[in-house]
PDB file of C-alpha atoms (C1' of nucleotides) in Angstrom:
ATOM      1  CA  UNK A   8      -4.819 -15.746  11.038  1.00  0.00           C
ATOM      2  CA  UNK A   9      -1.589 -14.009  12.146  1.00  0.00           C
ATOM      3  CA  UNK A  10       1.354 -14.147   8.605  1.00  0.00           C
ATOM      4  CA  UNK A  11       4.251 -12.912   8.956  1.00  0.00           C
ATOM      5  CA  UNK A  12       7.195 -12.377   6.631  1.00  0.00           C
ATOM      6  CA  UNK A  13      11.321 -12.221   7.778  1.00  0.00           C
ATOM      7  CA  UNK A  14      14.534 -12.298   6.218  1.00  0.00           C
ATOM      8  CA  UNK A  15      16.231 -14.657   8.562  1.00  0.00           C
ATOM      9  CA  UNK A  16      19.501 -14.343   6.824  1.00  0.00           C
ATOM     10  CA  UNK A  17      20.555 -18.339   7.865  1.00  0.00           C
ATOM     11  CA  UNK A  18      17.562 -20.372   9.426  1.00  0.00           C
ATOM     12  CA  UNK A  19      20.445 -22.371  11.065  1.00  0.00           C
ATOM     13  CA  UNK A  20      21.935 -19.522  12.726  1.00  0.00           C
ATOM     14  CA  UNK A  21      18.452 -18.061  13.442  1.00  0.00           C
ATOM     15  CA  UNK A  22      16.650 -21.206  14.357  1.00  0.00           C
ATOM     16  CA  UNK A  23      16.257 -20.250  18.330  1.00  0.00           C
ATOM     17  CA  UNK A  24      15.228 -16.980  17.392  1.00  0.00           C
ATOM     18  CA  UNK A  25      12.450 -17.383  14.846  1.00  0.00           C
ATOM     19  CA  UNK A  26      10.770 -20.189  16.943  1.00  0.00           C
ATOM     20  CA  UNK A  27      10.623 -17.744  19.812  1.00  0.00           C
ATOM     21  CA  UNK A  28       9.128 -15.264  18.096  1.00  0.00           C
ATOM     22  CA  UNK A  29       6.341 -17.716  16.302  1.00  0.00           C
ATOM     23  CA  UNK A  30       5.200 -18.993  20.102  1.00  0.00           C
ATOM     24  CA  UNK A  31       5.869 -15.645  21.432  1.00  0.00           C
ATOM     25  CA  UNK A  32       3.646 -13.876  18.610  1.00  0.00           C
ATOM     26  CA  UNK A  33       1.317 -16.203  18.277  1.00  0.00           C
ATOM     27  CA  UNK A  34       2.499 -16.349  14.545  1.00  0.00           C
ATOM     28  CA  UNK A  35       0.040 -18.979  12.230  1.00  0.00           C
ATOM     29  CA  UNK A  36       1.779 -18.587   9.070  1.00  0.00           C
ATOM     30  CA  UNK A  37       5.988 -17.055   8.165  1.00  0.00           C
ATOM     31  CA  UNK A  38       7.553 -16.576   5.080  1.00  0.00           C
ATOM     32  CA  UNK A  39      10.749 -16.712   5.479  1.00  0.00           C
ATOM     33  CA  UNK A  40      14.187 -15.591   3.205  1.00  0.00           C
ATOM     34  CA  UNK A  41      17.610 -16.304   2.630  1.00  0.00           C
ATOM     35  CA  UNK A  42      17.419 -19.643   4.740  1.00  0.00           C
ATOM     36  CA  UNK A  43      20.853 -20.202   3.101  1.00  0.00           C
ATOM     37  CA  UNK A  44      20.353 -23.881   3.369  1.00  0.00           C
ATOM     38  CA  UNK A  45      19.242 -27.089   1.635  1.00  0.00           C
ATOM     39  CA  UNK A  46      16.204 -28.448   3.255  1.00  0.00           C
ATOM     40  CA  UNK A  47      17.679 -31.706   4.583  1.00  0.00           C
ATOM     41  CA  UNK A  48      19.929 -29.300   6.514  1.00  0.00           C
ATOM     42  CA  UNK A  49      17.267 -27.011   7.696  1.00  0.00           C
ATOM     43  CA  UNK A  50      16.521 -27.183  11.747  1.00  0.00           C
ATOM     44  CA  UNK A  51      13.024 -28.890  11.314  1.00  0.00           C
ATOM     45  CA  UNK A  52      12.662 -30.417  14.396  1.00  0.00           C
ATOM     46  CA  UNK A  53      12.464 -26.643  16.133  1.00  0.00           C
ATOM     47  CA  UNK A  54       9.223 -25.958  13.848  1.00  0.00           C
ATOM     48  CA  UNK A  55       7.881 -29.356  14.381  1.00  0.00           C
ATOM     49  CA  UNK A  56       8.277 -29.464  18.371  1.00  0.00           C
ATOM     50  CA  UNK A  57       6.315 -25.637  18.330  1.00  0.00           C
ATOM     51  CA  UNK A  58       3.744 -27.290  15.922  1.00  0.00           C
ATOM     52  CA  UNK A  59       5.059 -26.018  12.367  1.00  0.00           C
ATOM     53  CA  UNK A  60       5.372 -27.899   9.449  1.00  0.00           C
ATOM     54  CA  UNK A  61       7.143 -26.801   6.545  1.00  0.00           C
ATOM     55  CA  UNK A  62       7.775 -25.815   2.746  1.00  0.00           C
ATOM     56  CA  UNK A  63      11.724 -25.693   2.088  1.00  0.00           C
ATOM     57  CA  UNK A  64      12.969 -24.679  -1.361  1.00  0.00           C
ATOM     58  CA  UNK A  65      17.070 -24.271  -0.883  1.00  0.00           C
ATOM     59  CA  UNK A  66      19.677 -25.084  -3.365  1.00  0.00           C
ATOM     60  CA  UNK A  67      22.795 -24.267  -1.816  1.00  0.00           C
ATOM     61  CA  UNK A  68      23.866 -21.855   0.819  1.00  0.00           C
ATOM     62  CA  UNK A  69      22.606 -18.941  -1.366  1.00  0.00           C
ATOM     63  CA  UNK A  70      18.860 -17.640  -1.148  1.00  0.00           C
ATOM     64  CA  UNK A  71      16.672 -20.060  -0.383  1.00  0.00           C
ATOM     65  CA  UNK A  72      13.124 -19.378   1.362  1.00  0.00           C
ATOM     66  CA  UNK A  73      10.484 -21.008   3.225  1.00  0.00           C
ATOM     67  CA  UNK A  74       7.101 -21.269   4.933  1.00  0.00           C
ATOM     68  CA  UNK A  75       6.504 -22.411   8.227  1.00  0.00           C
ATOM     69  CA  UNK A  76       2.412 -23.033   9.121  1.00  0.00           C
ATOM     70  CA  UNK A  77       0.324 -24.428  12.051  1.00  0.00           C
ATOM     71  CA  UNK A  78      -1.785 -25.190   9.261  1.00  0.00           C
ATOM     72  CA  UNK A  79      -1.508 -28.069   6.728  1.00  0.00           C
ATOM     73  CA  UNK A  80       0.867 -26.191   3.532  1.00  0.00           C
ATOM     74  CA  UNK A  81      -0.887 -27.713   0.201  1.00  0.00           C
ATOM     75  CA  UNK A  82      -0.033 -27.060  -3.735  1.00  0.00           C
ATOM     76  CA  UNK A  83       3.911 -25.934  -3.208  1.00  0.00           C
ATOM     77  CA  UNK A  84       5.451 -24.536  -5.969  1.00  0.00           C
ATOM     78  CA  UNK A  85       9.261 -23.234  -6.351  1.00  0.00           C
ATOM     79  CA  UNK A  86       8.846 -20.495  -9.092  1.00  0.00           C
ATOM     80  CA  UNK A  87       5.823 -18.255 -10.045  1.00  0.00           C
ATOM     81  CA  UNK A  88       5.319 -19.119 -14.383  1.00  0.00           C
ATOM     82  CA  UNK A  89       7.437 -17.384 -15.973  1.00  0.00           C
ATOM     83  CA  UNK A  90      10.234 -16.619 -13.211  1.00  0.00           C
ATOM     84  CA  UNK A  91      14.178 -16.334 -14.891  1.00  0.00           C
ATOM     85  CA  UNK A  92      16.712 -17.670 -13.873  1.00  0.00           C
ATOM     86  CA  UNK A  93      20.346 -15.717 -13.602  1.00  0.00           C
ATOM     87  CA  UNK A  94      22.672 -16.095 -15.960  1.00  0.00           C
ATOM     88  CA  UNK A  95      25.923 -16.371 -14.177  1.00  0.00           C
ATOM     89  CA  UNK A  96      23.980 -19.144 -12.290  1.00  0.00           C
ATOM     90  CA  UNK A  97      23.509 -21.373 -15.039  1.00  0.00           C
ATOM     91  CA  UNK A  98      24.593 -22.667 -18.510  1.00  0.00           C
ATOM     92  CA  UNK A  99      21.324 -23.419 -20.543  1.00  0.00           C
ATOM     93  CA  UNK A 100      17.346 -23.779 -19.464  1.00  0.00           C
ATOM     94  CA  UNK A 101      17.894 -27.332 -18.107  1.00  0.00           C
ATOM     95  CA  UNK A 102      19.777 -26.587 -15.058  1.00  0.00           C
ATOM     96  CA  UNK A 103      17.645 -24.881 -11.464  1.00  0.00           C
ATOM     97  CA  UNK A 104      16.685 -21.280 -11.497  1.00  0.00           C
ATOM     98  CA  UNK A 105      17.967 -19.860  -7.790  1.00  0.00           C
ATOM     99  CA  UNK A 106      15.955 -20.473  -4.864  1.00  0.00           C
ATOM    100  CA  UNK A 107      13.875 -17.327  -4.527  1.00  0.00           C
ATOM    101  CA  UNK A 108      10.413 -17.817  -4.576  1.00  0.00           C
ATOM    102  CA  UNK A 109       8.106 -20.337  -2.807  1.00  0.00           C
ATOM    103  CA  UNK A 110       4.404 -20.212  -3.187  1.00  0.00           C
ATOM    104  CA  UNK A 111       2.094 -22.110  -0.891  1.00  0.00           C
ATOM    105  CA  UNK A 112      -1.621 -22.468   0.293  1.00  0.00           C
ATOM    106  CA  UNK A 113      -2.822 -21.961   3.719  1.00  0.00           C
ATOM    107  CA  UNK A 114      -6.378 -21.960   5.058  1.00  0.00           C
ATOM    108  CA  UNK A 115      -7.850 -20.714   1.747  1.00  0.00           C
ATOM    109  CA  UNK A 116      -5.078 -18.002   1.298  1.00  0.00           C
ATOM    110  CA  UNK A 117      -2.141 -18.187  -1.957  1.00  0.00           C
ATOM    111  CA  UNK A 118       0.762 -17.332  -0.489  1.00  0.00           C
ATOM    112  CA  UNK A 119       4.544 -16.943  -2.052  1.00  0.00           C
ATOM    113  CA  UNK A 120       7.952 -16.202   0.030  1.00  0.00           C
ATOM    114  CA  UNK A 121       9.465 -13.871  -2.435  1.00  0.00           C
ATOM    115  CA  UNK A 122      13.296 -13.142  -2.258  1.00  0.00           C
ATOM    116  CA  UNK A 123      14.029 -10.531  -5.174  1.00  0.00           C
ATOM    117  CA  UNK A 124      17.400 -10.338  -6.937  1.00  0.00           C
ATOM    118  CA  UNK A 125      19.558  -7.800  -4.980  1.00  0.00           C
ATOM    119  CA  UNK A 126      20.499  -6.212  -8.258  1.00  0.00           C
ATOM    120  CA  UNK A 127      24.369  -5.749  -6.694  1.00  0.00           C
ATOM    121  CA  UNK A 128      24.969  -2.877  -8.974  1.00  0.00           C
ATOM    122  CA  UNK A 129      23.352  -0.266 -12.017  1.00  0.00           C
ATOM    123  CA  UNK A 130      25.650  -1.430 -14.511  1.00  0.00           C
ATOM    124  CA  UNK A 131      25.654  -5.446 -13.455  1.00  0.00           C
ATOM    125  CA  UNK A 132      23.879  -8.173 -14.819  1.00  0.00           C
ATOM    126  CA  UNK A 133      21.955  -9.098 -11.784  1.00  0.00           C
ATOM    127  CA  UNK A 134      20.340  -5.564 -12.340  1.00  0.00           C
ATOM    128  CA  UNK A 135      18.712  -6.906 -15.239  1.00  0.00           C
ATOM    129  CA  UNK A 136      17.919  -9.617 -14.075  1.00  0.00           C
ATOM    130  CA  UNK A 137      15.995  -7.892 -11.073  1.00  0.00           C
ATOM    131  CA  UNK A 138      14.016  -6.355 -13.508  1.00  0.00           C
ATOM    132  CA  UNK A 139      13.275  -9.116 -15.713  1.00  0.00           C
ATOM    133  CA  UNK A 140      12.339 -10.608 -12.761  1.00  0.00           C
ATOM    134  CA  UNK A 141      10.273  -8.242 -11.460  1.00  0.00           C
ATOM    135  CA  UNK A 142       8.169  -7.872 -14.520  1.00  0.00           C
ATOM    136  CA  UNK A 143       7.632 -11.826 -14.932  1.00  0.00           C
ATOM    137  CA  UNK A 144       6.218 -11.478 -10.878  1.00  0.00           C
ATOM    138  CA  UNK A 145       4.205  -8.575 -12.052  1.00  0.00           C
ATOM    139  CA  UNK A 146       2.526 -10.956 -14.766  1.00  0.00           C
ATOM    140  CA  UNK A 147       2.096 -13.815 -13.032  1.00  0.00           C
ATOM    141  CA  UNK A 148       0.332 -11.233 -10.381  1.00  0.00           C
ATOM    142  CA  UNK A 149      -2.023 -10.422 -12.619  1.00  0.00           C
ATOM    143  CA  UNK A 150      -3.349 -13.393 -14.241  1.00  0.00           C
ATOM    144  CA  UNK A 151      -3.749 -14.636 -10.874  1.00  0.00           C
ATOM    145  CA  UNK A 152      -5.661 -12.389  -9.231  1.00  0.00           C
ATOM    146  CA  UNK A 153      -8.191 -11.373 -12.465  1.00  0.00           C
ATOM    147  CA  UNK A 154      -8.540 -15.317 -12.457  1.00  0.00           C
ATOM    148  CA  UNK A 155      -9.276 -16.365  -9.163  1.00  0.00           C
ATOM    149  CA  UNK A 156     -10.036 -13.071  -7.639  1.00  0.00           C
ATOM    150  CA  UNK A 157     -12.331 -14.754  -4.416  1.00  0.00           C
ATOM    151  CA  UNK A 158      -8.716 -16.543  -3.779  1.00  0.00           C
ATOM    152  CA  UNK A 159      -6.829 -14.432  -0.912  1.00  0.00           C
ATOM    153  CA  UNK A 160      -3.492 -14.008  -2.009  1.00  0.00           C
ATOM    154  CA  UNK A 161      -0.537 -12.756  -0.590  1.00  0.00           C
ATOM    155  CA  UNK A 162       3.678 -12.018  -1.442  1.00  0.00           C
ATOM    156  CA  UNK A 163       5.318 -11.463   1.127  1.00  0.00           C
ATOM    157  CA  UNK A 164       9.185 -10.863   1.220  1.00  0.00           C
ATOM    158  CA  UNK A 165      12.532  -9.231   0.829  1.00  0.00           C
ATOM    159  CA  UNK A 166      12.043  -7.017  -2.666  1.00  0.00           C
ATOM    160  CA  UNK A 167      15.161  -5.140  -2.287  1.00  0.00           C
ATOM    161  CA  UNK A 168      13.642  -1.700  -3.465  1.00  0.00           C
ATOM    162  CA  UNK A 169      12.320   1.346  -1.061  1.00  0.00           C
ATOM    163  CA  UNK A 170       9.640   2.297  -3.336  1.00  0.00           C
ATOM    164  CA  UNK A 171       9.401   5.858  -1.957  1.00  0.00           C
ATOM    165  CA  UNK A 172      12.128   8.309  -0.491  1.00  0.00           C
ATOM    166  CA  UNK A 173      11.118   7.676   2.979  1.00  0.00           C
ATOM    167  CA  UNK A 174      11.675   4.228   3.070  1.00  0.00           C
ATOM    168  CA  UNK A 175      15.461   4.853   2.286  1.00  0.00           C
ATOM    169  CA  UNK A 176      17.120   6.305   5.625  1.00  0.00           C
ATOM    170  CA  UNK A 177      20.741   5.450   4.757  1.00  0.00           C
ATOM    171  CA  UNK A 178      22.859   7.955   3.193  1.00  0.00           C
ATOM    172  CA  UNK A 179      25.162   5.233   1.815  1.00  0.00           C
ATOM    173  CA  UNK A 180      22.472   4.395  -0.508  1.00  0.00           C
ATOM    174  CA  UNK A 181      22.061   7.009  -3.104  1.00  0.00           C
ATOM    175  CA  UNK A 182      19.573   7.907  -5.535  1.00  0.00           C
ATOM    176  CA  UNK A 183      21.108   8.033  -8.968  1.00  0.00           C
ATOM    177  CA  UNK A 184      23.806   5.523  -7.818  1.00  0.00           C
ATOM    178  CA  UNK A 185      22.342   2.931  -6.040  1.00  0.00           C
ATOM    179  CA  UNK A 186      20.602   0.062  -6.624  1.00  0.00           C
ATOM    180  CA  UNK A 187      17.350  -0.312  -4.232  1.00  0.00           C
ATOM    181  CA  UNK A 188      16.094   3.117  -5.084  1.00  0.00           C
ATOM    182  CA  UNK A 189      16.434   4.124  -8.735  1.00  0.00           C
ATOM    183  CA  UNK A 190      13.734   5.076 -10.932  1.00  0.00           C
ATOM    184  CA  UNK A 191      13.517   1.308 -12.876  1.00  0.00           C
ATOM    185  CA  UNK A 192      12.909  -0.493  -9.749  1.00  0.00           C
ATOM    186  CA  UNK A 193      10.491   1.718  -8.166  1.00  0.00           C
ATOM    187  CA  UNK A 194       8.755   1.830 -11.077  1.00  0.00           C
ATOM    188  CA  UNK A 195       8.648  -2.178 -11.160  1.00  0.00           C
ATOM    189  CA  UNK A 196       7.479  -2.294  -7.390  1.00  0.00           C
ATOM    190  CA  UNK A 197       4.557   0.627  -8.568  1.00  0.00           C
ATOM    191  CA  UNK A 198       3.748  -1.699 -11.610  1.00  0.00           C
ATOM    192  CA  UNK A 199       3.292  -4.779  -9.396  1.00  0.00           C
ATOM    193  CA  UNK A 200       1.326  -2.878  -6.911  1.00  0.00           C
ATOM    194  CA  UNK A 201      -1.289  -2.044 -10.035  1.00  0.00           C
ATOM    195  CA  UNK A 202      -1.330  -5.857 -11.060  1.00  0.00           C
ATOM    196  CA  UNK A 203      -3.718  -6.420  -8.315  1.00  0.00           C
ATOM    197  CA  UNK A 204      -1.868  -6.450  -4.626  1.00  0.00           C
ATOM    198  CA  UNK A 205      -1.575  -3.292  -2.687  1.00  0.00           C
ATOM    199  CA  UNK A 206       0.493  -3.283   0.581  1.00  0.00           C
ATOM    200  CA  UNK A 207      -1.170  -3.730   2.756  1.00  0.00           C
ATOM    201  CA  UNK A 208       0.960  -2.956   5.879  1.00  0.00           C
ATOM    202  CA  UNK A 209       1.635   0.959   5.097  1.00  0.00           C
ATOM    203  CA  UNK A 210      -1.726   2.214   5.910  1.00  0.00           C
ATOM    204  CA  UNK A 211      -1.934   0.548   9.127  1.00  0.00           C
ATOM    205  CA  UNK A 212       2.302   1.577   9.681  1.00  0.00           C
ATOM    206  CA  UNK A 213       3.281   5.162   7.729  1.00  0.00           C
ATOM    207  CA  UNK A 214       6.764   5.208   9.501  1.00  0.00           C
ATOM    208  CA  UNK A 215       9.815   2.134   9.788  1.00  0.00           C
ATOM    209  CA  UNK A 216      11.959   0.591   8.442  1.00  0.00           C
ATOM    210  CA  UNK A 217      12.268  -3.636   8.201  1.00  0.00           C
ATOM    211  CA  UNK A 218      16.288  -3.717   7.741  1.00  0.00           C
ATOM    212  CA  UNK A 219      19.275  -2.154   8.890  1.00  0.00           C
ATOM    213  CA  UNK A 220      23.087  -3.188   7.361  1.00  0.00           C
ATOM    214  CA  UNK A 221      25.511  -5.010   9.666  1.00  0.00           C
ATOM    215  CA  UNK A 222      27.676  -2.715   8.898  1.00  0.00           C
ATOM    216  CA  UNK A 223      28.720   0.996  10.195  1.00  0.00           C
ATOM    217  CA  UNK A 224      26.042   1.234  13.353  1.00  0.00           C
ATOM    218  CA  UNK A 225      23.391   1.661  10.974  1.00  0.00           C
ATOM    219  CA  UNK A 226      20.884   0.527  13.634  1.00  0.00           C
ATOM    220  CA  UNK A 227      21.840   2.592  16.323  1.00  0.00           C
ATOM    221  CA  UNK A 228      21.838   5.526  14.177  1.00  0.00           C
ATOM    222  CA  UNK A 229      18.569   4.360  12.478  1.00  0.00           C
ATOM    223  CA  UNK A 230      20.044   4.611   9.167  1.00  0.00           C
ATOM    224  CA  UNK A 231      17.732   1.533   7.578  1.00  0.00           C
ATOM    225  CA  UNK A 232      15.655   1.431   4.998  1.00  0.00           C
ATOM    226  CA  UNK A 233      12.001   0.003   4.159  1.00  0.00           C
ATOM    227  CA  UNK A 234      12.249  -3.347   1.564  1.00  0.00           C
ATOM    228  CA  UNK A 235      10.028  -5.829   2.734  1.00  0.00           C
ATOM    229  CA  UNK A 236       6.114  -5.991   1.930  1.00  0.00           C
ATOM    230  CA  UNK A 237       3.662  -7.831   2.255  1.00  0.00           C
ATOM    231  CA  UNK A 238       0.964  -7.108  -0.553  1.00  0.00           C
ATOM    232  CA  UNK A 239      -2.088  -8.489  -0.718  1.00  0.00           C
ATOM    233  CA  UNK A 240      -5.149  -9.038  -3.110  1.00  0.00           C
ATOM    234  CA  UNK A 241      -7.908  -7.373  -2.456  1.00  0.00           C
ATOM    235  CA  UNK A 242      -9.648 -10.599  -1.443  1.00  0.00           C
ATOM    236  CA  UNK A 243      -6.429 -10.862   1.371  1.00  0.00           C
ATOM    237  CA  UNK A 244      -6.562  -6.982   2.179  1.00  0.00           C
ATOM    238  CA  UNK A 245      -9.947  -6.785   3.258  1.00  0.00           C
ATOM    239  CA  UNK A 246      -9.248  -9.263   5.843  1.00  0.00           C
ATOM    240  CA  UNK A 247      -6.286  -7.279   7.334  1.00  0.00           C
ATOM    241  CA  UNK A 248      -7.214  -6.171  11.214  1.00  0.00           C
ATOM    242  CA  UNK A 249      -3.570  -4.795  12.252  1.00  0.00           C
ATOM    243  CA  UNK A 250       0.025  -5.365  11.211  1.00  0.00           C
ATOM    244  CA  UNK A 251       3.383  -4.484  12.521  1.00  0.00           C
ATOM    245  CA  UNK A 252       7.002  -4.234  11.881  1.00  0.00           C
ATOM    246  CA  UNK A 253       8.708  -6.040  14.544  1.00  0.00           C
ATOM    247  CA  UNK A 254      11.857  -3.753  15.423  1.00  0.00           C
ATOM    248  CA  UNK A 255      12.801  -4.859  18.097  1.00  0.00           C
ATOM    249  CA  UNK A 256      13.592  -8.091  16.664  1.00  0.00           C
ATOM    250  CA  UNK A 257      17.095  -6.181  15.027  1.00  0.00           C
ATOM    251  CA  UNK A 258      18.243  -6.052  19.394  1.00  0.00           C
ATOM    252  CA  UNK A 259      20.396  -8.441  21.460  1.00  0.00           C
ATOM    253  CA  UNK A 260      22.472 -11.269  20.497  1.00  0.00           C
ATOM    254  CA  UNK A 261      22.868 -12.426  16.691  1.00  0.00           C
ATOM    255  CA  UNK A 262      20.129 -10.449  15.274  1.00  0.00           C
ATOM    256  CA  UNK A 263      18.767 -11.103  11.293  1.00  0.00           C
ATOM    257  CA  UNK A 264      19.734  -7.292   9.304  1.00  0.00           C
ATOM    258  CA  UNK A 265      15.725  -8.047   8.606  1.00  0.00           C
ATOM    259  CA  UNK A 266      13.277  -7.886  10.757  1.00  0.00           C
ATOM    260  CA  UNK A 267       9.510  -9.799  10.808  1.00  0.00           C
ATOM    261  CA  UNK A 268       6.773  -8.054   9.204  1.00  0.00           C
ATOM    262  CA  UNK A 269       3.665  -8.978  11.047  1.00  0.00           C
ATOM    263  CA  UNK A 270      -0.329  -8.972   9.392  1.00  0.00           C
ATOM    264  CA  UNK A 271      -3.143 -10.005  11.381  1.00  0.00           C
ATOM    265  CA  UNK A 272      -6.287 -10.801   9.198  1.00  0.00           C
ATOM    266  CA  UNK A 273      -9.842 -11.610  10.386  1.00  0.00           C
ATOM    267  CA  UNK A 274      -9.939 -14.659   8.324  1.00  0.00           C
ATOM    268  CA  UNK A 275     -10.724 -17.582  10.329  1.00  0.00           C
ATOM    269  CA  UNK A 276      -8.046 -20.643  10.410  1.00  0.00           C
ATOM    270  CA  UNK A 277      -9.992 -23.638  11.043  1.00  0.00           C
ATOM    271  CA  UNK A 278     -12.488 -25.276  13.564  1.00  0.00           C
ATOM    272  CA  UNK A 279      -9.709 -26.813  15.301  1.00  0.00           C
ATOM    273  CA  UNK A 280      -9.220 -24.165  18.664  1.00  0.00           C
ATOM    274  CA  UNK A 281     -12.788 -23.425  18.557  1.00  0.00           C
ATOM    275  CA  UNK A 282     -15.494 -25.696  21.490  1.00  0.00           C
ATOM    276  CA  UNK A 283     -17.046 -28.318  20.006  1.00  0.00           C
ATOM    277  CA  UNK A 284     -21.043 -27.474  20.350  1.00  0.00           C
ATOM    278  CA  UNK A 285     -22.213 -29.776  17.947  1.00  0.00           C
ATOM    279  CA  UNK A 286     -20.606 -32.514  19.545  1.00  0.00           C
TER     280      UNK A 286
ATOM    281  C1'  DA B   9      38.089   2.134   7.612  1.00  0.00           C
ATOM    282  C1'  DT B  10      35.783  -1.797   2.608  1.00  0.00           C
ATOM    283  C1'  DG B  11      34.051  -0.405   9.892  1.00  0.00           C
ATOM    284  C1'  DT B  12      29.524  -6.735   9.651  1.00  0.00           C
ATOM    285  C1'  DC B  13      27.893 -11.179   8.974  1.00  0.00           C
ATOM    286  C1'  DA B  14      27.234 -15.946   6.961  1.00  0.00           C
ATOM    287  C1'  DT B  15      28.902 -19.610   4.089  1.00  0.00           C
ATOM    288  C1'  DC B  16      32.032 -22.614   1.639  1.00  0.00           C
ATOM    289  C1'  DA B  17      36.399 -24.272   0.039  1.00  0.00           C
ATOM    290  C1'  DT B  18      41.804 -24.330  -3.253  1.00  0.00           C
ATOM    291  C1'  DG B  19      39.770 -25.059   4.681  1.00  0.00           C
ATOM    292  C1'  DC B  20      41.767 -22.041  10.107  1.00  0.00           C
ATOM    293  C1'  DT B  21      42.075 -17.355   5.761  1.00  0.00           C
ATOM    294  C1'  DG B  22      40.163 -15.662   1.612  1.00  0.00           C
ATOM    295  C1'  DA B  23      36.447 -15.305  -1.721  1.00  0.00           C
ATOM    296  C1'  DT B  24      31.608 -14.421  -2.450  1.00  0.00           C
ATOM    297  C1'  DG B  25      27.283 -12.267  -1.605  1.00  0.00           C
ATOM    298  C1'  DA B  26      24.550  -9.117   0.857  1.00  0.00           C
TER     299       DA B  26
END
DNA sequence: ATGTCATCATGCTGATGA
């Protein structure tokens, strides 16, 4: 099985570009964030005509994620137990938490497309809120895998944070100062990474970054930084063969700031591609 | 240079979020 994860920021802008890369990567399984759509204005018929169905959870033109699978997607859900919801984005429990989080299952393996609160600032509420919802991910990681630990299971996304100083190569973003790199969210990304899920991408790629800003040639001066993941269960990292950080994917016309995180795992999809010798 | 990009609405320009 080839899973991959990408910040598309706007399937609708992206559409051409993420299909390519599926067929041309031989891609199984993508979680995908910030779709910024609702579903019934997500460009399905792309994904169905290169064989992809899909899980959409999309609210407005704000967050939103996705999976896209050659493989039947069964048991959705649109928040992990426990998940908060921002307050500025609502008045009282009744009304939807934002679209960040969208867990599916695919051949055998739990997956979730994870897009974590941005945070914004130190001193704003959506700080706290990246924390808070950090932690609740962190729980619902562990009673997962100590409960079903023969399950493969897998988030994969945009979590906003460079847990170490290598993964932050732009000198805009300061430690001390900025969000993405101070000692509370590291220390949530370390804490979910001893819940049960390792990453299981950095052994097999030291070096790289997965996003570089729009903004002040940050690309061509390789000034990005290192915030998405995929971690993995133990029962989904022992089946990891190779991954790769697509860079190239940040060139040419109308690029995502993200680019896909690929894992290849030796898990087997299903009988489907495989001769029939039993008739 | 607060230098780009995407989206929506008080809509063709500004506000919001990243």
């Amino acid at each position: 099985m080839r899973i991959a994860t990408w910040n598309v920021n706007s399937i609708r802008t992206r559409v051409g570009r993420v299909v390519d890369f599926l067929v041309r990567e031989d891609v199984d399984v993508l979680a995908m964030q910030e779709v910024k759509c609702k579903p019934e204005q997500f460009p399905a018929e792309a994904f169905d005509e290169a064989g992809y169905e899909l899980a959409i959870h999309g609210l407005n033109q704000w967050n939103g994620v996705a999976i896209a699978s050659r493989s039947p997607i069964l048991d959705v859900e649109t928040e992990f137990p426990g998940m908060p919801g921002f307050l500025k984005s609502h008045d009282g429990p009744d009304l939807p938490k934002e679209a960040r989080a969208i867990g599916a299952t695919v051949d055998g393996v739990r997956v979730w497309s994870l897009y974590v609160p941005n945070g914004r600032s130190l001193d704003d509420p959506h700080y706290a809120y990246k924390l808070d919802w950090l932690a609740a991910l962190t729980e619902y990681t562990r009673t997962e895998t100590s409960s079903r630990p023969e399950v493969p299971f897998a988030l994969m996304g945009d979590f906003n944070i460079a847990p170490l100083d290598e993964d932050n190569g732009d000198p805009a973003v300061v430690p001390g100062a900025s969000t993405h790199v101070s000692p509370p969210e590291r220390e949530a990304f370390f804490a979910l990474e001893n819940a049960g899920v390792t990453d299981v991408v950095r052994p097999l790629v030291p070096a790289g970054y997965t996003y570089w800003d729009y903004k002040q040639l940050k690309f061509p001066r390789n000034e990005g930084m290192r915030i998405d993941f995929v971690l993995g269960s133990a029962a989904f990292a022992e089946q990891v063969t190779d991954a790769v950080i697509h860079r190239n994917e940040r060139k040419g016309d109308a690029p995502s700031d993200h680019v896909p995180v690929l894992v290849e795992l030796a898990l087997s999809e299903d009988d489907d591609d495989l001769p029939m010798i039993f008739g």
